[in-house]
Structure formats: structure tokens, C-alpha cells
Coordinates of C-alpha atoms and ligand atoms in Angstrom, one line a residue:
X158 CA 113.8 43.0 77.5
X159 CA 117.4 42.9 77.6
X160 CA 119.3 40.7 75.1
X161 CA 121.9 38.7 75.9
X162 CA 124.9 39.1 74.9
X163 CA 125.6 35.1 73.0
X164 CA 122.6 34.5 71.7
X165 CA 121.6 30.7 72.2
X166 CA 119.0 30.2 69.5
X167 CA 117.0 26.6 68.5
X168 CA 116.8 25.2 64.8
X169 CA 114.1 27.3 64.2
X170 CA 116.1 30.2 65.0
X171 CA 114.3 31.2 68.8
X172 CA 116.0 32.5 71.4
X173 CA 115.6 31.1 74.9
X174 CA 114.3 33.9 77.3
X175 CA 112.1 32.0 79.6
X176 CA 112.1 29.1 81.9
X177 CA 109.0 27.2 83.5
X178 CA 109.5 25.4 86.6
X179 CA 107.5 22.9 87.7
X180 CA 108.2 22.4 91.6
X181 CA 105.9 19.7 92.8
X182 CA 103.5 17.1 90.6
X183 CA 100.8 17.2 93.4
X184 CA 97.8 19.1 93.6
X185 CA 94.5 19.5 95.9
X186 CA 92.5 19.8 93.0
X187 CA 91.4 17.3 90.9
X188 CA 90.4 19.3 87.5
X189 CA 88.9 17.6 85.0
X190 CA 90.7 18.9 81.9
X191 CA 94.4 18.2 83.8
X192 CA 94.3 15.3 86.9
X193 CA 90.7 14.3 86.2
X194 CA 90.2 12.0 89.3
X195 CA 88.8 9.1 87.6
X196 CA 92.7 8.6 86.9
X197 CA 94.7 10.4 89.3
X198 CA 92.2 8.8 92.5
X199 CA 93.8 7.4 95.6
X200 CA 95.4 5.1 94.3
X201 CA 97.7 7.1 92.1
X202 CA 101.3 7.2 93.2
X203 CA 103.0 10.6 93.0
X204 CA 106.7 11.7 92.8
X205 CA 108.6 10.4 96.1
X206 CA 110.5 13.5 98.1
X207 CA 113.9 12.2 97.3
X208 CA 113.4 12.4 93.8
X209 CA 112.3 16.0 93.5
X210 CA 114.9 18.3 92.7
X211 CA 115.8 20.3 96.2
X212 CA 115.8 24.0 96.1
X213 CA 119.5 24.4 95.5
X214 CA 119.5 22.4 92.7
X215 CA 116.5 24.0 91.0
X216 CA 118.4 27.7 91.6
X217 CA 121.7 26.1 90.1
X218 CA 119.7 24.7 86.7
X219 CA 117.8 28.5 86.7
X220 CA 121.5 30.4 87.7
X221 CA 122.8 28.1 84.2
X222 CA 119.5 29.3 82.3
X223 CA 119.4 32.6 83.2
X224 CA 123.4 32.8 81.7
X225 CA 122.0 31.2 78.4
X226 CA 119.5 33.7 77.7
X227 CA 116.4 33.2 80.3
X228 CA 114.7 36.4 81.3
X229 CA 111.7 35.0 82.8
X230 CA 110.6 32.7 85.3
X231 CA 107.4 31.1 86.4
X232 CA 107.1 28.5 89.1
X233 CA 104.3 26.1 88.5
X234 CA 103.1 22.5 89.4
X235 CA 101.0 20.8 90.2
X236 CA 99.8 23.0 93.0
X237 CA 103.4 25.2 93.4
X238 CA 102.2 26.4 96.7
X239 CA 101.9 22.9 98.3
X240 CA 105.8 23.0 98.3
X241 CA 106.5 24.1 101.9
X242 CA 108.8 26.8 102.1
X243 CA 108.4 28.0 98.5
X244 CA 109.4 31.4 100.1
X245 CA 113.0 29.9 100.3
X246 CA 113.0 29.2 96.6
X247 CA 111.7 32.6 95.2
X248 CA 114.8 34.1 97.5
X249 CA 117.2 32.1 95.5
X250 CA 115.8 33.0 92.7
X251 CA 115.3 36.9 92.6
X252 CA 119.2 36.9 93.6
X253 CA 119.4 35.8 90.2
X254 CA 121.9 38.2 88.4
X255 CA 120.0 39.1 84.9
X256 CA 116.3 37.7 85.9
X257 CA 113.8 40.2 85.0
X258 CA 110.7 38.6 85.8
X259 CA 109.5 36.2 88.5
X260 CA 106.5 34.7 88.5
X261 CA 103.7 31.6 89.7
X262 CA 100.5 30.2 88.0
X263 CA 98.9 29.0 91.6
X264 CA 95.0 27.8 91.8
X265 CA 94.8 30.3 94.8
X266 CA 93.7 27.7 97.6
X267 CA 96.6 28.3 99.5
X268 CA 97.5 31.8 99.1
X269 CA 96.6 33.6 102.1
X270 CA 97.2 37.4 102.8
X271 CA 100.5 36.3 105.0
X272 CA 101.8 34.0 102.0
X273 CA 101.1 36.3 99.4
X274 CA 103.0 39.1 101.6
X275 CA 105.8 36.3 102.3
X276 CA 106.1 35.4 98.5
X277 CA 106.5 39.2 97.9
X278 CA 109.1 40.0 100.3
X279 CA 110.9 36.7 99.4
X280 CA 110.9 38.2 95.9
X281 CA 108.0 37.5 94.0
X282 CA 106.7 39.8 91.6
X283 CA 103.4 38.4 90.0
X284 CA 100.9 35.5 89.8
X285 CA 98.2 34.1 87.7
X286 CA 95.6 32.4 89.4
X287 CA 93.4 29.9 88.0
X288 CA 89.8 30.4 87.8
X289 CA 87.0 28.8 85.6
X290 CA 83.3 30.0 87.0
X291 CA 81.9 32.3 89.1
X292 CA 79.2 29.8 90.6
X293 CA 80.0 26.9 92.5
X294 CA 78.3 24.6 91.1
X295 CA 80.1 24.7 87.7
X296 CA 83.5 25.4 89.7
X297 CA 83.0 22.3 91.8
X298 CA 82.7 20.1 88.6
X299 CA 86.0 21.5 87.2
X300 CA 87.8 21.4 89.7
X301 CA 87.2 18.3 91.2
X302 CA 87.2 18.9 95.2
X303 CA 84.1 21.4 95.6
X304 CA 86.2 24.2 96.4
X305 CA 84.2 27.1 96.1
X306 CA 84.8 30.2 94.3
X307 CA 84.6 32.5 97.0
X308 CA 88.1 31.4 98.4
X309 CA 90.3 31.7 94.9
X310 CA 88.6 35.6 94.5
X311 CA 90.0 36.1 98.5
X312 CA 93.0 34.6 96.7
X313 CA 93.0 37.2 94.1
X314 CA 92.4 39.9 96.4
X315 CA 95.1 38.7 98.9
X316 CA 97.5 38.9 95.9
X317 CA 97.0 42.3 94.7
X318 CA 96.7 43.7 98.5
X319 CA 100.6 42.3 99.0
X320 CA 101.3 44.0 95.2
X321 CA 101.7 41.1 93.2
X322 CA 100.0 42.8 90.3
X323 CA 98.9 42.8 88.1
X324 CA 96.7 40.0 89.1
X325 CA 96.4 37.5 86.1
X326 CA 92.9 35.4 86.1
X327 CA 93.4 31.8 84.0
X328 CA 90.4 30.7 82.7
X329 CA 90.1 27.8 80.7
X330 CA 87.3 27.5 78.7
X331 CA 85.5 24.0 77.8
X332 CA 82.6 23.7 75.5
X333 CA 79.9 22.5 77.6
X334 CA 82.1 22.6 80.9
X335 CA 82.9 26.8 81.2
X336 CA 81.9 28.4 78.0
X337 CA 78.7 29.6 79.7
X338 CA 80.9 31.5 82.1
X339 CA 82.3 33.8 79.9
X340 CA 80.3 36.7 80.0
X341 CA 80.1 36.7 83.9
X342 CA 83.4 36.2 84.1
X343 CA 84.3 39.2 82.0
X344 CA 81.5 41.4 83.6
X345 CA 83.5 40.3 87.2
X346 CA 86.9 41.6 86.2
X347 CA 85.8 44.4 84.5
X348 CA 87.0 47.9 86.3
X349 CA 89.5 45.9 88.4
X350 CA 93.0 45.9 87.8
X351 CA 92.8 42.0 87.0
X352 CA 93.5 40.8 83.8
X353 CA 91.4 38.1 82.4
X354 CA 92.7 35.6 80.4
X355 CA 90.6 33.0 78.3
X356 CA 92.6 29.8 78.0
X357 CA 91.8 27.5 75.0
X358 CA 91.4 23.9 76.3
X359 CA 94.3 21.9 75.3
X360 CA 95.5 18.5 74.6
X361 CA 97.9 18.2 76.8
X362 CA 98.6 14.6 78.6
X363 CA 96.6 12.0 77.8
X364 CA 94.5 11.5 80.6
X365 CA 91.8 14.5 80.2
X366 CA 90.0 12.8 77.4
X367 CA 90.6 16.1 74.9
X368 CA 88.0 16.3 72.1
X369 CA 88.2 18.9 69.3
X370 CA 84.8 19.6 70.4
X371 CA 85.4 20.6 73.6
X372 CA 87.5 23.4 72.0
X373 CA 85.9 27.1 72.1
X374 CA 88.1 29.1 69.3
X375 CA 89.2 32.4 70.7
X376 CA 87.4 34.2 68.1
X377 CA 84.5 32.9 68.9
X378 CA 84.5 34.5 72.8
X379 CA 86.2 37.6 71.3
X380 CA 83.2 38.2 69.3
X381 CA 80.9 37.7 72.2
X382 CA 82.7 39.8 74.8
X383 CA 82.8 42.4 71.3
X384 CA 79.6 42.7 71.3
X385 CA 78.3 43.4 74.4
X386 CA 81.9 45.5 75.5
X387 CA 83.6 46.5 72.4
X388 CA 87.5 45.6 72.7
X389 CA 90.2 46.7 71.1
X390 CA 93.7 44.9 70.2
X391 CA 96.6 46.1 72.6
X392 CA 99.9 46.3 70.5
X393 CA 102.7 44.6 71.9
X394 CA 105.9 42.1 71.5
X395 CA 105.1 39.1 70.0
X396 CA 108.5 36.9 70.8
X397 CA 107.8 35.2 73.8
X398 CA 103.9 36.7 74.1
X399 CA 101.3 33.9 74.6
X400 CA 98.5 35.7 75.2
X401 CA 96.9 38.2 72.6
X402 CA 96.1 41.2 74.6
X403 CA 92.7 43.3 74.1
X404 CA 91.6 46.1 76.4
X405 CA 87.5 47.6 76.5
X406 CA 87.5 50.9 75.0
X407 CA 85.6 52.2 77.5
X408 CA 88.5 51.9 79.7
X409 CA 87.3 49.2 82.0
X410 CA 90.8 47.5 81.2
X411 CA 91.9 45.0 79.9
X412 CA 91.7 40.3 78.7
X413 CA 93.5 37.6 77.0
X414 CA 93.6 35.0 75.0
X415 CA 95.2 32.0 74.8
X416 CA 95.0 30.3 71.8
X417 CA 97.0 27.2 71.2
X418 CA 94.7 25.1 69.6
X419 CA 92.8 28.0 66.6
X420 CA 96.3 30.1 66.3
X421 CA 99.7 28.1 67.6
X422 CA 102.0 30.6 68.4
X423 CA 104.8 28.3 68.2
X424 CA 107.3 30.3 66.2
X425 CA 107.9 32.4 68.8
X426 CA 108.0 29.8 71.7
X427 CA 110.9 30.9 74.0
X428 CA 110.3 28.6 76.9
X429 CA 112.0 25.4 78.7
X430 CA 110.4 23.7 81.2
X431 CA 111.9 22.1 83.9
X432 CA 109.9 19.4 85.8
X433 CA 109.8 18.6 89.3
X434 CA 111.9 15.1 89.2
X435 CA 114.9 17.4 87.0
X436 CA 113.9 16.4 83.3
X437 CA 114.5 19.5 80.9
X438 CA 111.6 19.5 78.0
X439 CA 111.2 21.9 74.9
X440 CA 107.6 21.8 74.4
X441 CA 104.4 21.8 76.9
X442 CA 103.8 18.1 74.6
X443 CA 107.2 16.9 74.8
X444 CA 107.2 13.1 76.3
X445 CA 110.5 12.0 77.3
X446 CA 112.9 15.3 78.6
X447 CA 116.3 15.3 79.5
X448 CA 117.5 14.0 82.3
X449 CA 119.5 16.5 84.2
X450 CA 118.8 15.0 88.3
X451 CA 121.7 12.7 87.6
X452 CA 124.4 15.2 86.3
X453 CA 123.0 17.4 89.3
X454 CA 123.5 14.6 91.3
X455 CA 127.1 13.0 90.1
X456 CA 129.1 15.8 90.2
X457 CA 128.4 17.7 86.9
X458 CA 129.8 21.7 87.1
X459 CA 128.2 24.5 85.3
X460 CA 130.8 24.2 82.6
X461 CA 129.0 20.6 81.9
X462 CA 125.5 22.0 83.0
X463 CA 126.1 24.4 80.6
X464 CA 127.0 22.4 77.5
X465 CA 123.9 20.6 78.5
X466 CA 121.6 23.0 78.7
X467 CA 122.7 25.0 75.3
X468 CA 122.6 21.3 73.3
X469 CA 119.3 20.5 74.2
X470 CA 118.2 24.2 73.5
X471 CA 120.2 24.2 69.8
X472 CA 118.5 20.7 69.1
X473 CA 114.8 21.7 69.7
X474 CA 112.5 21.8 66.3
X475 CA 109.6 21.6 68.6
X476 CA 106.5 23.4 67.0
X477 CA 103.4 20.8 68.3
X478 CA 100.6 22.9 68.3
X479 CA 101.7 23.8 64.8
X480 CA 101.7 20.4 63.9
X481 CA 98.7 19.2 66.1
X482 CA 96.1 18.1 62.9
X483 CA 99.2 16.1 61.2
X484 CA 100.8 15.0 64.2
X485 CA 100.3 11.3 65.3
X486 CA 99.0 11.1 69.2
X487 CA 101.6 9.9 70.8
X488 CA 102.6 9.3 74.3
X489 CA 103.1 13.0 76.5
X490 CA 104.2 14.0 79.7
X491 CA 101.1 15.6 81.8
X492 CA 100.8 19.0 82.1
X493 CA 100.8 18.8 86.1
X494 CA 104.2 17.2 85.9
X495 CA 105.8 20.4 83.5
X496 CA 103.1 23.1 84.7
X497 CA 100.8 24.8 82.1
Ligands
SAM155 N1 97.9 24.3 89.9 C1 98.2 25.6 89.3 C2 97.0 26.2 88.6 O1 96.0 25.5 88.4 O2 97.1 27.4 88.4 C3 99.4 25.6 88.4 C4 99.5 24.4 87.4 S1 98.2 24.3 86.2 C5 98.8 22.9 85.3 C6 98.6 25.7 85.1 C7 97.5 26.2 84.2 O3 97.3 25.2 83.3 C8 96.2 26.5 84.9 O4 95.8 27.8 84.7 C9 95.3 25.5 84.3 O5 94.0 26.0 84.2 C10 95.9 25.3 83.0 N2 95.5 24.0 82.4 C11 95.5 22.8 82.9 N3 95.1 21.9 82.0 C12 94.7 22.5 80.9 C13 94.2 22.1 79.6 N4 93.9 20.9 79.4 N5 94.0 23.1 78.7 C14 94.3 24.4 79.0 N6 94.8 24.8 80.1 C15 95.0 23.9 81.1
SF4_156 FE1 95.9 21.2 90.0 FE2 96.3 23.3 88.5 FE3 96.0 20.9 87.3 FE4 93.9 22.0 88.5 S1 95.0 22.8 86.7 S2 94.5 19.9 88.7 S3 94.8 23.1 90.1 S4 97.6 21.5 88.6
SF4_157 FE1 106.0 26.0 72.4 FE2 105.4 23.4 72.1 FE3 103.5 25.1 72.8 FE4 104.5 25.2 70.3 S1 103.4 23.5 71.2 S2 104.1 27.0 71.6 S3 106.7 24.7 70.7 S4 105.3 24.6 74.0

């Protein structure tokens, strides 16, 4: 990774390299750890059209971002792909000069041979898709709809067929909910060119009714997978790196783990998040943001865009996850509204 040439750094001396955006706070789904739909039911009132940010205004915030320092970006939601015309978006954002990296987190229900193919030639380099089981039955209850597994795996193949590879599989593991999946799950991606990655279940929001116990600590499903496929730790960056990589040694490639919860990897958190409505956050558990629609809106240049942007980046001391066990609950924006 290139660095830039002013480095913008936080009060815990991190650089910003990467930017999240969140393009939409609706989804099909209904999972139970993120819009369990005994809250967000029918009744629920989502973000009105005219106050999501519009795709030029999303590529100006990245175009100031991506001066300050941001190398990577991954477009999120909510379901990212419910956003007609996404295609349009990823254009006006691989013309970024400096962006290395382009990316979306998607839960595969819409991504169809054509779109994946669109989303590449628009620009698009890679995605993670989410999946949690290989049966339906266990599927159905996460994620809330009944959509069945067969469709997300067309998902993942469609992906890899229009080269956005590697393929990244989220799975987010829930005592009780998923953790019996794990084995099957690693079995299923084994000798493909997928890359597995088991997602501690997190406290984000305040809707999915977290529990401590719901929590399956890396180490624990590292030791399982260990023991039936010995593994191996992958060396690699740290700064920036969520996920601690692992590959079978007998060459059958390679998983993931992210583990907010058992081992925060806060101090080298280089991410802002932008959320669908225009509010800048520092942290996946931040609650209030920065309000940046109505500078977009009123006028502001990128000189003032600018001194925005770099101020709320120079006053972040976020470190949550570090924090979680002391920390007080307090109110949070949900993860669907900042992306995971
Ligand atoms: N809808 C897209 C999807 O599901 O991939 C993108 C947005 S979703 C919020 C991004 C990621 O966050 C998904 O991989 C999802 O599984 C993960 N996620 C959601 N709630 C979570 C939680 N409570 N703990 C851990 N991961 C979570
Ligand atoms: Fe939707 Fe993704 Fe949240 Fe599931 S995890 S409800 S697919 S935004
Ligand atoms: Fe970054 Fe906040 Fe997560 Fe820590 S808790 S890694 S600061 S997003």
C-alpha cells in the first residue's frame, strides 16, 4: 500500500486508509443478529429517497477521502445491491485517482451472473458475500426470509466466474444459532478458491439482543477446524488487517477470523464509515456521526469538505471493542445503517 504523502493520523496515532460506505439502510433479509424482524417488521420506517446521499455526492465525500489518506473502499448497506444502478457508483469510484481497492460485502440475493459481470466492468474488483449455513433450515432462521442457500453459493459462483476474486465467504457464527455449521462450512470451501471467514457475533446496535453467550471465541473454532485440517498462520500486515488469516497445510487454501469481541484489533483500526443519509462515524459503535448531507448540500467546497473530514479524523480516540467490558451500553447507530 502506498502512503500518502501528508499523513492524516487520529489521537491514537492511525492513519486513515479506508473508507466504508453504506449506500442504502434496506435490506431483503431480516437476520436475526442485525434487522431481527420482530423490530424492523412492516411497520418500520426506512430512510426516505431524498435523504440518501445521491451518487455524486457519495463520489465527492470518497474523491476528499481518498486525498486524505483512503486506499480502500467497500460499499455496504443494508443490502448494497438493492441500490439500482449501483453500477453507476462503482464507475465514479474506480476513476478515483489513488484508490487501490474497491470492494462490496453483499448477501448475494441479487447478484446474478449479468450483475456480477456489470459490477466488474463498471469497476469492481472484489466482494464478500454473506453466508451462515449450508442447510436451509438453519439459513432460514438467520436470515429471516427463508432464502435458501442454494441461491447465495450461485451467488458465489456468479462472482468468481465475472473475476471478482477472490471470493470472500462472511460467516457469522452464533452459539446455538451457526456454531454447528462450522465444520461443514469449512469442508465446503475447502479446495476452492473462496476464502472463509468466521465472523465473531458482535454487539452492534441495539436491537439484536447481543449476549456474551452467544459469542463463539475464535480460538475456540480455530482449534476445531485444527484438529480435523491442521492450519497454519499466514503472515501478513497488521495495520488495517481485520481478519487473522490461516491457510490448511495441506494446501486446500485458505480462512479467517474475525475477532472483535476475544481480540479487538482496534489499534490498528483505519476505517471511516460513511452512512447512507451522509453522517461520517469513526467506529462500527459510534451513535451520533457527523453530519456532512448539509455542507454537501449548502454549498460547502472541498477546501471546507476537507477541513471537515481531516478534523473529525484528528479528533477520533475511538477504541470500542477495546473498551467493550468497561464501556457503559449506550445508545449506537445499527450496523445496517453504517454496514458491517
Ligand atoms: N447486507 C450485506 C451482507 O449481509 O453482506 C451487507 C451489510 S451486512 C451489515 C455486513 C456484514 O455484517 C455481513 O457479513 C453480516 O453477516 C455482518 N453482521 C451483521 N450483523 C452482525 C453481528 N451482529 N455480528 C457480526 N457480524 C454481523
Ligand atoms: Fe441485511 Fe446484511 Fe443485515 Fe442480513 S446482515 S439483515 S443481509 S444488512
Ligand atoms: Fe475500529 Fe471501533 Fe471496531 Fe475498534 S471498535 S476496531 S475503533 S470500528
Amino acid at each position: 500500500m502506498t502512503q500518502p504523502e501528508n499523513s492524516l493520523q487520529d489521537r491514537l496515532g492511525r492513519p486513515l486508509r479506508d473508507l466504508r460506505i453504506s449506500v442504502t439502510d434496506r435490506c431483503n433479509f431480516r437476520c436475526v443478529y442485525c434487522m431481527p424482524r420482530t423490530v424492523f417488521g412492516a411497520g418500520f420506517r426506512f430512510l426516505p429517497r431524498r435523504e440518501l446521499l445521491t451518487f455524486e455526492e457519495i463520489a465527492r465525500v470518497a474523491r476528499v477521502a481518498v486525498r486524505l489518506g483512503v486506499r480502500k473502499i467497500r460499499l455496504t448497506g443494508g443490502e448494497p445491491l438493492l441500490r439500482s444502478n449501483l453500477e453507476e457508483l462503482v464507475a465514479l469510484l474506480a476513476a478515483l485517482p489513488g484508490l487501490e481497492d474497491l470492494a462490496l460485502t453483499t448477501n448475494g440475493s441479487l447478484l446474478t451472473p449479468a450483475r456480477a459481470r456489470a459490477l466488474y466492468a463498471a469497476g469492481l474488483r472484489r466482494v464478500n458475500i454473506s453466508l451462515d449455513a449450508l442447510d436451509d433450515a438453519t439459513f432460514a432462521t438467520v436470515n429471516g426470509v427463508g432464502y435458501p442457500v442454494r441461491r447465495v453459493l450461485a451467488a458465489v459462483e456468479a462472482a468468481d466466474a465475472a473475476g471478482l476474486r477472490p471470493v470472500k465467504i462472511n460467516m457469522v457464527v452464533k452459539r446455538g444459532l451457526t456454531d454447528q455449521a462450522v465444520e461443514a462450512m469449512a469442508a465446503r470451501f475447502r479446495h476452492t478458491p473462496h476464502i472463509l471467514r468466521f465472523i465473531e457475533f458482535m454487539d452492534v446496535g441495539t436491537a439484536n439482543g447481543w449476549d456474551p453467550a452467544g459469542v463463539v471465541p475464535s480460538q475456540e473454532i480455530l482449534e476445531r477446524i485444527h484438529r480435523r485440517w491442521p492450519l497454519e498462520p499466514v503472515a501478513g500486515p497488521r495495520l488495517g488487517m481485520v481478519a487473522a488469516r490461516y491457510r490448511y497445510r495441506d494446501g486446500a487454501g485458505e480462512i479467517g477470523f474475525i475477532s472483535s469481541v476475544s481480540q479487538p484489533f482496534c489499534s490498528g483500526c483505519t476505517r471511516l464509515r460513511l452512512s447512507p443519509e451522509g453522517r461520517l462515524y469513526t467506529c462500527l459503535f459510534g451513535s451520533a456521526g457527523t453530519d456532512l448531507r448539509t455542507p454537501l448540500r449548502s454549498g460547502a467546497d472541498d477546501t471546507a469538505l476537507t477541513s471537515l473530514l481531516s478534523g473529525v479524523w484528528r479528533d477520533r480516540t475511538d477504541r470500542y471493542s477495546e473498551e467493550r467490558a468497561a464501556a457503559p451500553r449506550r445508545e449506537r447507530v445499527e450496523m445496517f445503517r453504517i454496514g458491517g
